[in-house]
Short mmCIF file of C-alpha atoms in Angstrom, two decimals:
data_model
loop_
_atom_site.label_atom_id
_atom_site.label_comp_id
_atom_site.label_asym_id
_atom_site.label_seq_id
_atom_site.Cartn_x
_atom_site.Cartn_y
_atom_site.Cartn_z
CA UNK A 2 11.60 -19.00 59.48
CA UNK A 3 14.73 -16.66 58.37
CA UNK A 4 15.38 -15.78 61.68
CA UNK A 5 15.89 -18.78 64.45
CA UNK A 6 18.27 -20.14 62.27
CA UNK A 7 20.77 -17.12 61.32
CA UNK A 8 20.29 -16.27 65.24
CA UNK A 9 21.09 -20.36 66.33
CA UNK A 10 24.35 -19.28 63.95
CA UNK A 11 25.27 -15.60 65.42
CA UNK A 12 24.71 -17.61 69.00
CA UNK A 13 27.32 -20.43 68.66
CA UNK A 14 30.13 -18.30 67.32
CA UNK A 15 29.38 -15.84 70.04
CA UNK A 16 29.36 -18.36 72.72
CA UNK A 17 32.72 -19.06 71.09
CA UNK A 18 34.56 -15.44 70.92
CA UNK A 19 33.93 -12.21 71.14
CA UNK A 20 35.73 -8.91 70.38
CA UNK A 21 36.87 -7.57 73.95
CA UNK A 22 34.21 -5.64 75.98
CA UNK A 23 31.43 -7.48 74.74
CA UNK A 24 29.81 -10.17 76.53
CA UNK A 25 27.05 -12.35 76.53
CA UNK A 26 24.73 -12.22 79.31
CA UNK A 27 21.54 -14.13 78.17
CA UNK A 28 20.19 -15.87 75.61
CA UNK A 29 17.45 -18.08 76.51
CA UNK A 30 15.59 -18.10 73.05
CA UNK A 31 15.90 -16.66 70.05
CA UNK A 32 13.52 -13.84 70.78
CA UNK A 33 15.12 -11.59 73.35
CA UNK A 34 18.84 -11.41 74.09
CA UNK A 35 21.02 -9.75 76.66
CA UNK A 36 24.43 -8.20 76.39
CA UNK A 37 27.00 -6.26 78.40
CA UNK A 38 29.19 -3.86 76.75
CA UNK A 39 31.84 -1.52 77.92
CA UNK A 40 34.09 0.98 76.70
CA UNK A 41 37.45 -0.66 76.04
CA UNK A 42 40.10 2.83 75.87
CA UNK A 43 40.33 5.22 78.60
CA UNK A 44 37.26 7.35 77.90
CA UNK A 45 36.82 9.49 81.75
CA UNK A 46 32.89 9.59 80.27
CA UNK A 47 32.69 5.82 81.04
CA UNK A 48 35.67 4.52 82.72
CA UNK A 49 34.62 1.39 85.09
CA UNK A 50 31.53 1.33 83.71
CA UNK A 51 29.23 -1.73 82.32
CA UNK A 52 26.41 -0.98 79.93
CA UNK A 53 23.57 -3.04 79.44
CA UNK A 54 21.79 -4.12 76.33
CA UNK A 55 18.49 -6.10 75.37
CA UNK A 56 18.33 -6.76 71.49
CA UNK A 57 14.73 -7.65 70.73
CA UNK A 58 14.54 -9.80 67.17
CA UNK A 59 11.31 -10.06 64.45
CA UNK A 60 10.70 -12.88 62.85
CA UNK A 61 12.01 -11.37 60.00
CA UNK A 62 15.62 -10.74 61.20
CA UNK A 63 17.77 -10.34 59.85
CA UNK A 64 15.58 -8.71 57.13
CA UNK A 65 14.49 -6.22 59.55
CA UNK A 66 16.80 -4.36 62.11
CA UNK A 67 16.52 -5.85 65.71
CA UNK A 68 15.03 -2.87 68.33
CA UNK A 69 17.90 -2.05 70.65
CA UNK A 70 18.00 -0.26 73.83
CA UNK A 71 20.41 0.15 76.73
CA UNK A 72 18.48 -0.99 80.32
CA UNK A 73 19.40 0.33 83.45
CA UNK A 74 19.55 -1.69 86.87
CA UNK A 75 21.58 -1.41 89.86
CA UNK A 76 24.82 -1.72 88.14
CA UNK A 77 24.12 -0.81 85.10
CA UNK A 78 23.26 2.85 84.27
CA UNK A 79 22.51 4.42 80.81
CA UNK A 80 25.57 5.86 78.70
CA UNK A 81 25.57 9.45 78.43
CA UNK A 82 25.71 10.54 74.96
CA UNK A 83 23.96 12.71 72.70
CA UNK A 84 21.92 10.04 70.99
CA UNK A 85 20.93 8.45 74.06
CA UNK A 86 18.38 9.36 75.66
CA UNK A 87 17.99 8.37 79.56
CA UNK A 88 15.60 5.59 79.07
CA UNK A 89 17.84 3.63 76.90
CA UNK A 90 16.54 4.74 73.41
CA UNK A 91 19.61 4.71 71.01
CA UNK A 92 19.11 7.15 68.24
CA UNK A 93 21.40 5.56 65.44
CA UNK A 94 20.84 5.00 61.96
CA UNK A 95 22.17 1.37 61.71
CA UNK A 96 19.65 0.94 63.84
CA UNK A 97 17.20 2.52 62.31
CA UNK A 98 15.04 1.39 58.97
CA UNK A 99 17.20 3.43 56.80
CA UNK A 100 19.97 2.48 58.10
CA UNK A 101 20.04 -1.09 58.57
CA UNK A 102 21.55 -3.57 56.28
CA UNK A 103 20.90 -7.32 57.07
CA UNK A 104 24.92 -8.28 56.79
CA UNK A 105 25.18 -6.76 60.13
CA UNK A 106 24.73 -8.55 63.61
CA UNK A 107 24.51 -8.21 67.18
CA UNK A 108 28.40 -8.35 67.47
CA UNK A 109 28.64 -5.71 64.67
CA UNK A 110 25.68 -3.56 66.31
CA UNK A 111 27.55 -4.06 69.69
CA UNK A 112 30.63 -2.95 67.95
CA UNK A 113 29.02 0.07 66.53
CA UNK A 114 27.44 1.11 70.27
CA UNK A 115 31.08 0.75 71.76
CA UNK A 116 32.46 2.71 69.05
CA UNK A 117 29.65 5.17 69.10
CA UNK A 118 30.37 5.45 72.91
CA UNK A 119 34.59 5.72 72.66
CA UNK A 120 34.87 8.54 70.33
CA UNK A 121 32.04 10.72 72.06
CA UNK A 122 33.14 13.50 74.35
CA UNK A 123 30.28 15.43 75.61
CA UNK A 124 28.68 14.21 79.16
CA UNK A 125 24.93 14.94 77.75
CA UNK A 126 21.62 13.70 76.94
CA UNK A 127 19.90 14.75 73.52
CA UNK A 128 17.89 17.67 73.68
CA UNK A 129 14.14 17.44 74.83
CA UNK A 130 15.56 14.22 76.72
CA UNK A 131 13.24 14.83 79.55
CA UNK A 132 10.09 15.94 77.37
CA UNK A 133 10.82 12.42 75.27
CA UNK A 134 11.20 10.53 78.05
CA UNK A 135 8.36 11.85 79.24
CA UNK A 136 5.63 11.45 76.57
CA UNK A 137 7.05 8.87 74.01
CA UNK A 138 5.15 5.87 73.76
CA UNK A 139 6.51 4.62 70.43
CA UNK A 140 8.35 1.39 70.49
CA UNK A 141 12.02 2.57 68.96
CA UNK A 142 11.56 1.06 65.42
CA UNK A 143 8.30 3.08 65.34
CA UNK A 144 9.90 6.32 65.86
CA UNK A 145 11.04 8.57 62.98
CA UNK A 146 14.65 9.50 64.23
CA UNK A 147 15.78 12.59 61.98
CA UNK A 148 19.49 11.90 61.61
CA UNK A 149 21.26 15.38 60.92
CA UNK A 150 24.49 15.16 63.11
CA UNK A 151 27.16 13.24 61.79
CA UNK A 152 29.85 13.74 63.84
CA UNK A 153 29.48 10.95 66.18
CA UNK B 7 42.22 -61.87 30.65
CA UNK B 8 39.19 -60.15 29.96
CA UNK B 9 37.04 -58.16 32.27
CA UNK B 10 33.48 -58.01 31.55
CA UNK B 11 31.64 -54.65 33.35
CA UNK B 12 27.77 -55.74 34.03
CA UNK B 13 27.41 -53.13 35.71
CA UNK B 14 28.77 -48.83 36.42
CA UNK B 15 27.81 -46.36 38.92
CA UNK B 16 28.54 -42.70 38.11
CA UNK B 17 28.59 -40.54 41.27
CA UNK B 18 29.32 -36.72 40.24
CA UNK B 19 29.67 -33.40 43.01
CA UNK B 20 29.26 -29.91 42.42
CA UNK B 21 29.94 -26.82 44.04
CA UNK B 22 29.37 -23.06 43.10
CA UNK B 23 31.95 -22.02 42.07
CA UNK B 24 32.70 -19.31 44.75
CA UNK B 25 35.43 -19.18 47.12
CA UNK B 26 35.63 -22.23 49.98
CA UNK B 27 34.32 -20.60 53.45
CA UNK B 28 32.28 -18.54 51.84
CA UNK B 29 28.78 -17.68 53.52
CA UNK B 30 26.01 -15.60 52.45
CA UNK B 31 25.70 -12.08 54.25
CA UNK B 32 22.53 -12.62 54.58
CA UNK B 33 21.47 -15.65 56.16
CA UNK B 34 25.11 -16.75 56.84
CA UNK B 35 24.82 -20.32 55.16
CA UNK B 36 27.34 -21.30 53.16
CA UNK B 37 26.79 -20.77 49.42
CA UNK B 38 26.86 -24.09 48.47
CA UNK B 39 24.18 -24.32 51.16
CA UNK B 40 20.26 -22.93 51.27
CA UNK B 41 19.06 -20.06 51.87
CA UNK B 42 17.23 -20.09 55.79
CA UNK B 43 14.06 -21.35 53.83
CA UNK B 44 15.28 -24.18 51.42
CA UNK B 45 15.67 -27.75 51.64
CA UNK B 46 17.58 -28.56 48.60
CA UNK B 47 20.57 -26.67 47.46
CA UNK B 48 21.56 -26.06 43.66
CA UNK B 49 19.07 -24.61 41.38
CA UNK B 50 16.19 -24.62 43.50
CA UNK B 51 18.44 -21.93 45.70
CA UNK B 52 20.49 -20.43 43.66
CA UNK B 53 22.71 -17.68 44.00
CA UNK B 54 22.77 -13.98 42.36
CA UNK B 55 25.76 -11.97 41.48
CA UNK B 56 25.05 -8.19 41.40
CA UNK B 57 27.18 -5.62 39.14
CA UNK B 58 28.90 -4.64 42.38
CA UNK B 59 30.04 -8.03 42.62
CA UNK B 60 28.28 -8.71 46.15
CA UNK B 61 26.50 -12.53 46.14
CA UNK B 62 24.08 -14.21 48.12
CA UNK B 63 21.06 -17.03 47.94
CA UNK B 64 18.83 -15.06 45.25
CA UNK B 65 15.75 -16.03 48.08
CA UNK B 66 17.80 -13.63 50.69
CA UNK B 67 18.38 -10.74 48.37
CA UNK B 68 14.65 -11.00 47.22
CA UNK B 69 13.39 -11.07 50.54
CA UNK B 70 15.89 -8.13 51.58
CA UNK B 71 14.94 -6.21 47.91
CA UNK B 72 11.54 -6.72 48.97
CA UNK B 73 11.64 -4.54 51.41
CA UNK B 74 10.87 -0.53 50.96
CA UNK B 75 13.77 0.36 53.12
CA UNK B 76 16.48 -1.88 51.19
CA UNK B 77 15.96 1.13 48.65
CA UNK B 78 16.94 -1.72 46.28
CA UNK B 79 20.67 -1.36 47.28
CA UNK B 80 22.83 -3.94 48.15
CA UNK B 81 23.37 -5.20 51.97
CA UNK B 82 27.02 -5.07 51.82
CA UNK B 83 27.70 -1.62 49.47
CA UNK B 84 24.62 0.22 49.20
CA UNK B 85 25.01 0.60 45.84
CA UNK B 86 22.16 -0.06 43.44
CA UNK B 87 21.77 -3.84 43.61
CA UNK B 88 21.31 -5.16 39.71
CA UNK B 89 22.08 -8.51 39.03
CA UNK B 90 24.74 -9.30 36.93
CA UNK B 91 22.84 -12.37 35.40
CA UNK B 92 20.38 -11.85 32.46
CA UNK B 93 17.48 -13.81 33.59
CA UNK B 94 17.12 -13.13 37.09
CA UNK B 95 16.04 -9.54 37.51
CA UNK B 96 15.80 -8.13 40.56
CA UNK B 97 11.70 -8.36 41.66
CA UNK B 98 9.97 -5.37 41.28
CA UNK B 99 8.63 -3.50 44.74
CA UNK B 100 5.48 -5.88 45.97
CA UNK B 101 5.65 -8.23 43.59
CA UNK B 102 7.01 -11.59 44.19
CA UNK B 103 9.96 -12.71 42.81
CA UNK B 104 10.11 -15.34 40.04
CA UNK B 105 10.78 -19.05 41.36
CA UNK B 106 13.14 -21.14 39.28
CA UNK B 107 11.43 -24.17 38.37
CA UNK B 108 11.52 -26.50 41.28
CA UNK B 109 11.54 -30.27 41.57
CA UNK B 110 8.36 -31.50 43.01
CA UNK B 111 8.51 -33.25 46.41
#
């Protein structure tokens, strides 16, 4: 299939190097990975902090977008921004059908999140975070993101 | 002295002709490689130029063109992807694109 083999590809040359702030955390198959991202400037919204994120693939990646999410543990909390809502749901158009283009990759997408995250300066969730959080039940790629702010 | 040949070998290489390290965007093969699906490389995976000057293993930009939310645009500019060669048109949406002739196994 299209996608073990472009993700065997994306996996070696990021076992090999990576842009700084982005690491590699797991990788077991070519299903599900894990990576930790933080914000490399001086940012006081996320200074000292690492941000965790689970890229989920189709068979059909790179065809189709990979779903994306931030997950929170112990020492790793959720980014505040005002496309993220607090369980991890990334409202971006990249990742989003519209949006995604199959010349990008998890390095680009985890470029994109870190970039997303630097040049943000408002400490806040989206609004209706809490009602979302609440009562969505839609896997990400399912839900029909309306993308009308294009300052960040 | 004269040198009778009984008998010649001709051994012949190609490449597309596309830069060296080149890799499709898509699957991230080299050109002169498949596409994620093929076997053989040449003309049963060949490549497509677009007008905007973008290329990659026709199979990848079908698969990608296939797709409703490709809006037919190309991965790497978004602009209208239209081939630049005559007989390859892009695939209309649903249908499935036209194989070149292949070599049977």
């Amino acid at each position: 299939m299209f996608a073990s083999k472009r993700l065997a590809k994306e996996l070696q040359k990021l076992h090999d190097k990576l842009p700084p702030g982005i690491t590699l955390v797991k990788a077991d198959d070519l299903q599900e990975w894990i990576m930790d991202i933080r914000v490399v400037d001086n940012n006081p919204i996320y200074v000292g902090e690492v941000y965790r994120l689970k890229f989920t693939f189709s068979q059909s990646y790179p065809i189709e977008a990979p779903e994306v999410v931030f997950v929170r543990d112990e020492t790793h909390p959720i980014p505040w921004h005002p496309h993220i809502y607090s369980n991890g749901i990334i409202c971006l158009d990249l990742l989003d059908r519209q949006g995604w283009s199959p010349v990008h990759n998890v390095e680009s997408v985890c470029v994109s999140l870190q970039s997303m995250l630097t040049s943000n300066t408002k400490k806040e969730r989206p609004e209706g975070d809490d009602n979302f959080v609440r009562n969505n039940r839609l896997r990400p790629r399912d839900i029909n993101f309306i993308f009308h702010d294009n300052q960040v | 002295m004269k040198v009778t040949i009984k008998e010649w070998n001709a051994v012949a290489a190609w490449r597309w002709d596309m830069p060296d390290d080149d890799v499709c965007g898509i699957c991230r093969n080299p050109y002169d490689s498949t596409c994620s699906k093929c076997k053989y490389p040449g003309d049963d995976c060949p490549l497509l130029l677009g007008e905007c000057n973008h290329s990659f293993h026709m199979h990848c930009i079908f698969s990608w063109l296939r797709q409703e939310s490709a809006q037919e645009k190309c991965p790497m500019c978004r602009q209208p992807f239209k081939s630049k060669n005559q007989e390859a048109a892009a695939p209309e949406a649903g249908t499935q694109p036209v194989q070149p002739d292949t070599i049977a196994p």
